PDB file of C-alpha atoms (C1' of nucleotides) in Angstrom:
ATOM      1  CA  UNK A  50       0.000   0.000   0.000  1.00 72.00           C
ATOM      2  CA  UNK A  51       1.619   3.205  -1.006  1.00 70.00           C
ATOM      3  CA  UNK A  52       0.913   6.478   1.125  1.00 76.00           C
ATOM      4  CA  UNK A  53      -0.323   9.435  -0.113  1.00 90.00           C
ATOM      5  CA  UNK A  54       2.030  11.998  -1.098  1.00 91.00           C
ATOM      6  CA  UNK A  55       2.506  14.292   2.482  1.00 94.00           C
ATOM      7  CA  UNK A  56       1.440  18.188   0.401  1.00 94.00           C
ATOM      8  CA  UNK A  57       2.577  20.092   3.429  1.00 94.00           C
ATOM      9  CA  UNK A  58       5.556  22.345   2.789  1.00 95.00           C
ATOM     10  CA  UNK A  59       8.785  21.430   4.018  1.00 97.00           C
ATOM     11  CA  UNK A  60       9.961  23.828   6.944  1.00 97.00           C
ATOM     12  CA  UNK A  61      13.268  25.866   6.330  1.00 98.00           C
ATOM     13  CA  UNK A  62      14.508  23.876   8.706  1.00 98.00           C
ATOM     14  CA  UNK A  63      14.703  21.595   7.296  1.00 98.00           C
ATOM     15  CA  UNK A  64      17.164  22.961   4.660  1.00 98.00           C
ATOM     16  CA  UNK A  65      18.417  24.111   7.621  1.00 98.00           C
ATOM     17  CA  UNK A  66      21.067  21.296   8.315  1.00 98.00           C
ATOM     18  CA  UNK A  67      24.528  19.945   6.524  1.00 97.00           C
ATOM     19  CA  UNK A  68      24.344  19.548   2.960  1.00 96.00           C
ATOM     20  CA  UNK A  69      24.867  15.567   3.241  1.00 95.00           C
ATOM     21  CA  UNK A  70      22.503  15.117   5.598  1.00 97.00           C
ATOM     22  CA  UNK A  71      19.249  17.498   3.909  1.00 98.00           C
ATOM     23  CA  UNK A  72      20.880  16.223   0.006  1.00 98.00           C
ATOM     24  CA  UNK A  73      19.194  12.150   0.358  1.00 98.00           C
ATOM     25  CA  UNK A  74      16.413  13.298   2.549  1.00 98.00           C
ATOM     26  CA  UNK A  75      15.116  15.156  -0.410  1.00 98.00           C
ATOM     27  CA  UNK A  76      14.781  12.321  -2.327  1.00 98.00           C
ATOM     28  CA  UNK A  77      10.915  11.539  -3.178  1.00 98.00           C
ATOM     29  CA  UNK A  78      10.189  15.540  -2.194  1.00 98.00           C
ATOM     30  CA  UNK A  79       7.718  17.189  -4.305  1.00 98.00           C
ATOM     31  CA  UNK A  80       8.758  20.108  -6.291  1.00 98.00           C
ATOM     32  CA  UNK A  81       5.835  21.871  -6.682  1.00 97.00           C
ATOM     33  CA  UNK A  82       6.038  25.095 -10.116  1.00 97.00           C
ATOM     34  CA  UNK A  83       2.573  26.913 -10.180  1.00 96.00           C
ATOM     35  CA  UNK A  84       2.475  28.985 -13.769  1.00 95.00           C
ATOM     36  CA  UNK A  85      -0.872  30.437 -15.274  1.00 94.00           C
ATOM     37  CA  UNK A  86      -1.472  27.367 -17.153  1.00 95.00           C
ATOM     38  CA  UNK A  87      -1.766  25.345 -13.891  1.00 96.00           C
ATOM     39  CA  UNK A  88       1.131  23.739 -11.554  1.00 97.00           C
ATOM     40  CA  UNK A  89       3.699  20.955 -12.727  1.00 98.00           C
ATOM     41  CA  UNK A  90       4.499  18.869 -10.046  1.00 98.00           C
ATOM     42  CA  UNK A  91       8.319  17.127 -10.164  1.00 98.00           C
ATOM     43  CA  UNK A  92       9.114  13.819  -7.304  1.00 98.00           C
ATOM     44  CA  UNK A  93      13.046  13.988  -6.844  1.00 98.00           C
ATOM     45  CA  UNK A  94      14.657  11.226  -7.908  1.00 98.00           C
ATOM     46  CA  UNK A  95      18.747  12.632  -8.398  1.00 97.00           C
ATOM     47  CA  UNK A  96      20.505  15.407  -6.506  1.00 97.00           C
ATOM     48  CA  UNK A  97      23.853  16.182  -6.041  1.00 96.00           C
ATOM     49  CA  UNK A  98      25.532  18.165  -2.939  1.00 96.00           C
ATOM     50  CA  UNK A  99      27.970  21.430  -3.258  1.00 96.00           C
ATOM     51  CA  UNK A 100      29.686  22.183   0.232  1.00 94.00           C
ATOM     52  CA  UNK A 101      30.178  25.734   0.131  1.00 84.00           C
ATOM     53  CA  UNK A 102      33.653  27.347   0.888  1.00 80.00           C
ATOM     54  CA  UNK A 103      34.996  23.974   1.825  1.00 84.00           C
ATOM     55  CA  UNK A 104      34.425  22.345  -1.899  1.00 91.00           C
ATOM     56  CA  UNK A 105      36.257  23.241  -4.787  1.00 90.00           C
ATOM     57  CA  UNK A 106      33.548  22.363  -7.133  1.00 92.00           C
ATOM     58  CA  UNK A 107      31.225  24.426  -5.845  1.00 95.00           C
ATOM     59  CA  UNK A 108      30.438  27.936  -7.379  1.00 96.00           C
ATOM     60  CA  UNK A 109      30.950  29.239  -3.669  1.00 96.00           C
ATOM     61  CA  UNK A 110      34.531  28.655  -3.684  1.00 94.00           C
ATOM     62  CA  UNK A 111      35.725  31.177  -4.618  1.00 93.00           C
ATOM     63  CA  UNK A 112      33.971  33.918  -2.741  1.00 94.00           C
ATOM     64  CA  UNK A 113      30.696  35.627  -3.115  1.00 96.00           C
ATOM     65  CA  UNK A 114      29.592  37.256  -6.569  1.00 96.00           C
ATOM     66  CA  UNK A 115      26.808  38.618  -7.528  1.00 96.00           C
ATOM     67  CA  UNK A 116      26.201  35.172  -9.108  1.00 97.00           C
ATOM     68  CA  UNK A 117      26.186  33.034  -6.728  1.00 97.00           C
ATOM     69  CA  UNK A 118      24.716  35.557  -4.046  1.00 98.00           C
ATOM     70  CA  UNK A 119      21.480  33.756  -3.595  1.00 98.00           C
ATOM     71  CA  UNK A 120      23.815  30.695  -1.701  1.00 98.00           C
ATOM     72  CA  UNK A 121      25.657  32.966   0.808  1.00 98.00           C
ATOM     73  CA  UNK A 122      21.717  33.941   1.849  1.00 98.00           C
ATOM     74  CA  UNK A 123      19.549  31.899   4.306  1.00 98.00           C
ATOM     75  CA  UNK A 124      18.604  28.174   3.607  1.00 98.00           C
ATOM     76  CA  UNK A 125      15.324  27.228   1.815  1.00 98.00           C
ATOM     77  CA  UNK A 126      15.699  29.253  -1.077  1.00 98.00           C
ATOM     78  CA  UNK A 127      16.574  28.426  -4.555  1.00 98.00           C
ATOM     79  CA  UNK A 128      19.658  29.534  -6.532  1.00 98.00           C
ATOM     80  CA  UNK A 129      19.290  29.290 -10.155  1.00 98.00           C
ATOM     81  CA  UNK A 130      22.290  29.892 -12.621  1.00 98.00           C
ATOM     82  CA  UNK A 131      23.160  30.032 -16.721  1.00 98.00           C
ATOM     83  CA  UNK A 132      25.851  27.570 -17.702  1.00 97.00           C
ATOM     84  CA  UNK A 133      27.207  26.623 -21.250  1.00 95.00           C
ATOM     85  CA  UNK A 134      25.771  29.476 -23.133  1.00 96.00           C
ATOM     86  CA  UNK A 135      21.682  28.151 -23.248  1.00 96.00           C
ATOM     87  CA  UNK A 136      20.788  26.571 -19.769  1.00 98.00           C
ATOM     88  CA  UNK A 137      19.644  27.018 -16.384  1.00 98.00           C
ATOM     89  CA  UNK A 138      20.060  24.536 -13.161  1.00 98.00           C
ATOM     90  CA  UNK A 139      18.582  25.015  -9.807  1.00 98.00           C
ATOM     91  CA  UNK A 140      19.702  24.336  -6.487  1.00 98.00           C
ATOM     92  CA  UNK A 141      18.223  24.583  -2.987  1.00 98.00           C
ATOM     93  CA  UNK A 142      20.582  26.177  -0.571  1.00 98.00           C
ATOM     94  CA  UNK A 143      21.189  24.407   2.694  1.00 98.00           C
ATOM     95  CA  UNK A 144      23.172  25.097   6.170  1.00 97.00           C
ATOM     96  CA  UNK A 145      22.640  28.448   8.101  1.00 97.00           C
ATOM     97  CA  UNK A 146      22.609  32.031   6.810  1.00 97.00           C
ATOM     98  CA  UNK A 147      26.339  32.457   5.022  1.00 95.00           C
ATOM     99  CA  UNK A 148      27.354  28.996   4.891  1.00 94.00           C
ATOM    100  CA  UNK A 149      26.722  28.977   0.869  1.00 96.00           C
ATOM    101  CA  UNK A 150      26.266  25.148   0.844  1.00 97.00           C
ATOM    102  CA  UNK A 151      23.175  23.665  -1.723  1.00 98.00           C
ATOM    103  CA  UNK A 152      22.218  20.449  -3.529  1.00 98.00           C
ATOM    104  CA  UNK A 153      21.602  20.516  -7.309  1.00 97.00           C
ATOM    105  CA  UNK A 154      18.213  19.135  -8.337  1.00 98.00           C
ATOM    106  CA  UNK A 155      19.386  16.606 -11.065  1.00 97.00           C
ATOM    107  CA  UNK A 156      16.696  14.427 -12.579  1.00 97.00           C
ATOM    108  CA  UNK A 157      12.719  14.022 -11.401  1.00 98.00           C
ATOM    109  CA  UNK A 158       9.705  12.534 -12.430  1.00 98.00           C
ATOM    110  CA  UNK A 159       6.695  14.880 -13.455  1.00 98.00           C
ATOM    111  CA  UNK A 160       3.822  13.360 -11.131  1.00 98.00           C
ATOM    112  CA  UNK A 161       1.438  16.766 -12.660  1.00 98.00           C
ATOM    113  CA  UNK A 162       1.108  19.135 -15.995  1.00 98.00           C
ATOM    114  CA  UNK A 163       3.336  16.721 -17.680  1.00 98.00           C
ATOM    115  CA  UNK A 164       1.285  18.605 -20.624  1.00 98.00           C
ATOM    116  CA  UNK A 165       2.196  21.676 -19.752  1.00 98.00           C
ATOM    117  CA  UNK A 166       6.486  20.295 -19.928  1.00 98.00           C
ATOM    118  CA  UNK A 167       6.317  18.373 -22.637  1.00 97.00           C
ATOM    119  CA  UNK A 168       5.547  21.877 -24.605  1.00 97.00           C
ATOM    120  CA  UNK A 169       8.803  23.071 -23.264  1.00 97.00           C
ATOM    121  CA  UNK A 170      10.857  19.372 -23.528  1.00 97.00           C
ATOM    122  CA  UNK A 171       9.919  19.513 -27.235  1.00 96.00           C
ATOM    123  CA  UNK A 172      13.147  16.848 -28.209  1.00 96.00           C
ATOM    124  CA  UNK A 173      12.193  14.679 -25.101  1.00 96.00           C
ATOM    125  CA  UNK A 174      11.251  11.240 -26.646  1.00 95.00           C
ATOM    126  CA  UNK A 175       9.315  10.361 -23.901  1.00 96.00           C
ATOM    127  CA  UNK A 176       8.318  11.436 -20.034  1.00 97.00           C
ATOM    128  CA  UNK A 177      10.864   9.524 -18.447  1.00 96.00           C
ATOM    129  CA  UNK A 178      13.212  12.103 -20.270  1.00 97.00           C
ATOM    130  CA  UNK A 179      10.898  14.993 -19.135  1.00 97.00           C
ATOM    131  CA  UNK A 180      13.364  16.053 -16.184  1.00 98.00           C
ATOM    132  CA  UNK A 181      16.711  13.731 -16.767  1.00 97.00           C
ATOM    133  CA  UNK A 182      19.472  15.978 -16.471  1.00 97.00           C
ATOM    134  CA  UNK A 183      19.686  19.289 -14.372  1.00 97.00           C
ATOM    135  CA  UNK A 184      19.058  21.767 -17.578  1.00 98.00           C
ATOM    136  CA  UNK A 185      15.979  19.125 -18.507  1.00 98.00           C
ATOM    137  CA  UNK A 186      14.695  19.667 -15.182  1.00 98.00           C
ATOM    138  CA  UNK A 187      15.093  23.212 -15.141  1.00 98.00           C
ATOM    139  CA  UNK A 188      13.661  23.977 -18.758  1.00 98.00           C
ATOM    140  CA  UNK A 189      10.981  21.758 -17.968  1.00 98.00           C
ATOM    141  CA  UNK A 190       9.357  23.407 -14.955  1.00 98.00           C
ATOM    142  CA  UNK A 191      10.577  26.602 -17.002  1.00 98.00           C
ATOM    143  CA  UNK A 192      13.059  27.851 -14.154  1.00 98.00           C
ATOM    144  CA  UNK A 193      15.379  30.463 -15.578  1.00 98.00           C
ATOM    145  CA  UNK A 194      17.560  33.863 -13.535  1.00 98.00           C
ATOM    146  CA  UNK A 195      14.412  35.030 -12.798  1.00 97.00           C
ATOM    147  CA  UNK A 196      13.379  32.548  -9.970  1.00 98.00           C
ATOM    148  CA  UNK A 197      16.964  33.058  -8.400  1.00 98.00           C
ATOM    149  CA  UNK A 198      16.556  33.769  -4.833  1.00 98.00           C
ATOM    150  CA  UNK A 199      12.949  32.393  -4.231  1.00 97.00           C
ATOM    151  CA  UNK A 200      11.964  31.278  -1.513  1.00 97.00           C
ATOM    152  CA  UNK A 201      10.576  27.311  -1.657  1.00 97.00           C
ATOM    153  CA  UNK A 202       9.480  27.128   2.206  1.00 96.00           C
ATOM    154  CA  UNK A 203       6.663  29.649   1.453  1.00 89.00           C
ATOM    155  CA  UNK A 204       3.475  27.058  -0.494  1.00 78.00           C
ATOM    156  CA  UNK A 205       0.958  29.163  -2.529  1.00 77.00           C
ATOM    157  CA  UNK A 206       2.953  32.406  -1.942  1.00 80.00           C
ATOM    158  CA  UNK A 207       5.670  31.789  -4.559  1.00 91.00           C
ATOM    159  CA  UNK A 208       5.794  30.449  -7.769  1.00 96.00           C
ATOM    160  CA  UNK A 209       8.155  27.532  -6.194  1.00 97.00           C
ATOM    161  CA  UNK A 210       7.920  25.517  -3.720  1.00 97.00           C
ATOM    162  CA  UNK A 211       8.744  22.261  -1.532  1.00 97.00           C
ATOM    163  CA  UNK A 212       6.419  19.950  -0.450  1.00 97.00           C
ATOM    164  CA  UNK A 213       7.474  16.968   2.664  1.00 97.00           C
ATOM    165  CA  UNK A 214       6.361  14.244  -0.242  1.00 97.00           C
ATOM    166  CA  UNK A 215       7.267  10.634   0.515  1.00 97.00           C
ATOM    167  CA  UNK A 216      10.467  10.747   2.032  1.00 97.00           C
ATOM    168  CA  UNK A 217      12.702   7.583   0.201  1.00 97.00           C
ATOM    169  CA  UNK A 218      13.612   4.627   2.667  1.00 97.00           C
ATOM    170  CA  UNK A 219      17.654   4.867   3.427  1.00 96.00           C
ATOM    171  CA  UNK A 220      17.625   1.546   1.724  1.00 97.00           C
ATOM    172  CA  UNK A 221      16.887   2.641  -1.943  1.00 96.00           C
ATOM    173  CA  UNK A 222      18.802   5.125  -2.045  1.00 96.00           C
ATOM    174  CA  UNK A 223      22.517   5.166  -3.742  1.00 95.00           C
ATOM    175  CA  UNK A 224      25.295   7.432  -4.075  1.00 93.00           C
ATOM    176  CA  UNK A 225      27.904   7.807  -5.636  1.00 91.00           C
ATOM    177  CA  UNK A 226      30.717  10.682  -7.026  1.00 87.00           C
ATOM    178  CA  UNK A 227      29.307  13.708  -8.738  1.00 86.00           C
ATOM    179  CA  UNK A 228      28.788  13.818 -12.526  1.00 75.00           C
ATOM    180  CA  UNK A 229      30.975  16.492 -14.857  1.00 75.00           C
ATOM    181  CA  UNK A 230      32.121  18.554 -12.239  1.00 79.00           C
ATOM    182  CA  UNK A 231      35.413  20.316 -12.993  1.00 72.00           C
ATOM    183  CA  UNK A 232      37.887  20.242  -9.574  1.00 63.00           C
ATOM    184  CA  UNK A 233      36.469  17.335  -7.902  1.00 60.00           C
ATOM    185  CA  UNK A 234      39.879  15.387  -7.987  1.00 45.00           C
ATOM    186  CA  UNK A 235      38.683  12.759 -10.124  1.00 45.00           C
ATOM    187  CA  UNK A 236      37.507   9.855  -8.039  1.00 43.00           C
ATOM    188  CA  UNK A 237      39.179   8.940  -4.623  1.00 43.00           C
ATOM    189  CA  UNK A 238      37.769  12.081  -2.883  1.00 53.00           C
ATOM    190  CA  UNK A 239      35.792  12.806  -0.293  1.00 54.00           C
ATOM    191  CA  UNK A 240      31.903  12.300   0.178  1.00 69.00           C
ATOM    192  CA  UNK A 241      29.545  10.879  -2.108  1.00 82.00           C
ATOM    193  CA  UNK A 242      27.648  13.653  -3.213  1.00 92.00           C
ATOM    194  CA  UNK A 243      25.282  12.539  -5.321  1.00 94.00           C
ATOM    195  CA  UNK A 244      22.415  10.610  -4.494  1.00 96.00           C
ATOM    196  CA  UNK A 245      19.969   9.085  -6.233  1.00 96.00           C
ATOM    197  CA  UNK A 246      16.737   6.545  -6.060  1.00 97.00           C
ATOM    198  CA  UNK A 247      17.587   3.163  -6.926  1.00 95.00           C
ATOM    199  CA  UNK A 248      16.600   2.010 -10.595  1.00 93.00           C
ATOM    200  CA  UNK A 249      14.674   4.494 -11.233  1.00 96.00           C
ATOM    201  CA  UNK A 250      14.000   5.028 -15.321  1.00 95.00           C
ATOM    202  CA  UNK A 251      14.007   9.170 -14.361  1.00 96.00           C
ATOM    203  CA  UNK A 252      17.590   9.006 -13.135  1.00 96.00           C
ATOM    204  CA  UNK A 253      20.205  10.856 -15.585  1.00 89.00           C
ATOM    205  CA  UNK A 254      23.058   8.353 -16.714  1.00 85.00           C
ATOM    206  CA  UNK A 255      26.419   8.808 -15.522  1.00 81.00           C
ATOM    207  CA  UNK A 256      29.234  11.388 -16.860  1.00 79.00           C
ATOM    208  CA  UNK A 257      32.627  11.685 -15.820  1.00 78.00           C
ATOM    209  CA  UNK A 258      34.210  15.157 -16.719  1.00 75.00           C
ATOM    210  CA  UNK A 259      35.673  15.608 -19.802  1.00 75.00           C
ATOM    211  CA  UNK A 260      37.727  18.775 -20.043  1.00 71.00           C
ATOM    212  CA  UNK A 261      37.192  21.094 -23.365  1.00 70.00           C
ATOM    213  CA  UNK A 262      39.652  21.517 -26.142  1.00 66.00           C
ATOM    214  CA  UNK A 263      40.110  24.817 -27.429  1.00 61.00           C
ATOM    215  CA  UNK A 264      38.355  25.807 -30.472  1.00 57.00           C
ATOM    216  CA  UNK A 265      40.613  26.306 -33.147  1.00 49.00           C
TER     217      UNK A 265
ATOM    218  C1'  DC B 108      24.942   1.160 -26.029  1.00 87.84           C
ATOM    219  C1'  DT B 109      29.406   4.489 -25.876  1.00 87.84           C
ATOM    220  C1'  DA B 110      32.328   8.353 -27.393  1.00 87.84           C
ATOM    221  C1'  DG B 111      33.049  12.768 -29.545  1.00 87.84           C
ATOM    222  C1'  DT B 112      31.744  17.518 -30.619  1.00 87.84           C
ATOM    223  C1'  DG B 113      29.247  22.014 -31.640  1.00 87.84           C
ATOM    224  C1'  DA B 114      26.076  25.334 -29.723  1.00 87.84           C
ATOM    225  C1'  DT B 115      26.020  29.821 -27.291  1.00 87.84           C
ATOM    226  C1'  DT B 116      26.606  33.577 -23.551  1.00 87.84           C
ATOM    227  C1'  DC B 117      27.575  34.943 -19.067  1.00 87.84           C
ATOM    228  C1'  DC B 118      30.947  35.857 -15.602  1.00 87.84           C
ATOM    229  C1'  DC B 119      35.193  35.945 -13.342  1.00 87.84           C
ATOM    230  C1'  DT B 120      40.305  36.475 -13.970  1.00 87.84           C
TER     231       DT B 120
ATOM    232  C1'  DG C  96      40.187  35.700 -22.724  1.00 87.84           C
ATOM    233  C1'  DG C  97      38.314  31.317 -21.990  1.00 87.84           C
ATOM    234  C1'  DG C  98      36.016  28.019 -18.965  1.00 87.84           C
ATOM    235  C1'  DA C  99      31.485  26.481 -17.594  1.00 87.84           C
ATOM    236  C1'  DA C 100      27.465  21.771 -11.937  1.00 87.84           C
ATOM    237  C1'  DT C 101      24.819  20.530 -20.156  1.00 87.84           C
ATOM    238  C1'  DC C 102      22.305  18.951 -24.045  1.00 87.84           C
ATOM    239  C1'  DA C 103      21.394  17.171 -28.639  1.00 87.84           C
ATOM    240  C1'  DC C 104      23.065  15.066 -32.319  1.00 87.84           C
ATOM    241  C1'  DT C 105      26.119  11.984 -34.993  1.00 87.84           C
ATOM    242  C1'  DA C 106      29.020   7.957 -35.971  1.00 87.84           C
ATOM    243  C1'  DG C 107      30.266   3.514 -35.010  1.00 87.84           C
ATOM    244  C1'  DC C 108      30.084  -0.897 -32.563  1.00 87.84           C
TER     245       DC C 108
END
DNA sequence: CTAGTGATTCCCT
DNA sequence: GGGAATCACTAGC
């Protein structure tokens, strides 16, 4: 018997807690994006964590900019920013007020308006492909600069927000290293910072980091 | 299925 | 100036 989906919002403090601890406890979370054609609703099936001024990888590492403000700010909120000339990715942003830590929403499932995505997923085969991938997700709950700095504890009152979901039991989830990061020292390192459901068709397949030639 | 590459623009150095 | 927390597409196995 599978228990209804828990639509209460999740607390900020929740967020309010380390980065590995708040990153596989928002597995199965409900992403909730309300737009004047009606909400689309993403479950969380992949997210990867970014430890502030303590991880090289993360866009807090080197200091605040005007970029990456929205992370130095209190937890609960989301920080979106534009990578590789087209796309937008969105985090949450985690720890107290200045720590700058966040988790990277990575791949979901569209449980509502899957209508309403698959008009902006137009080279998605299928719904499975909806939200694989960070940009996917982002372009298909239509998340751009704009949304930076929302906050996703307040339900109704923003066009964002977290719902508690169903929370994933400890034993399906995996982790493993993160995916195409520059700086992460290649493998050895550290905590496994991404985390995802296990065998679940939504979950983006892995990439090590490739680093870019030069164009000629 | 895997591996390689072009697209395209913002932001920090 | 040049890298970037990616994607879509192609070729080849």
């Amino acid at each position: 018997m599978i228990a209804t989906p828990d639509r209460t919002p999740l607390p900020r403090n929740f967020f309010d807690r380390p980065v590995l601890e708040v990153a596989p406890d928002l597995l199965g979370r409900l992403l909730v994006r309300t737009t004047p054609d009606g909400p689309i609703t993403l479950r969380l099936t992949e997210v990867e964590a970014y430890d502030g001024p303590n991880d090289p990888g993360s866009h807090a590492y080197r200091g605040r900019t005007p970029r990456n403000d929205v992370m130095f700010g209190p937890p609960g909120h989301v920080y979106v920013y534009f990578t590789y000339g087209m796309w937008h990715c969105m985090n949450l942003v985690c720890g107290p007020d200045g720590q700058a830590s966040a988790v990277l929403l990575r791949a979901g499932e569209i449980v509502e308006g899957a209508e309403l995505a698959r008009k902006r997923r137009l080279s998605a085969r299928n719904d499975k492909e909806l939200a694989k991938g960070p940009a996917r997700l982002a372009t298909a709950l239509g998340v751009d600069r704009a949304l930076d700095g929302t906050d996703a504890c307040a339900s109704g009152e923003t066009p964002l927000y977290v719902l508690a979901g169903t929370p994933v039991p400890s034993d399906q989830v995996r982790n493993g290293p993160r995916t195409g990061v520059a700086g992460d020292g290649g493998n050895g390192d550290a905590h496994p910072w991404r985390y995802w459901i296990a065998n679940d068709p939504t979950v983006s397949p892995y990439r090590a980091h490739v680093p870019r030639r030069r164009r000629s």
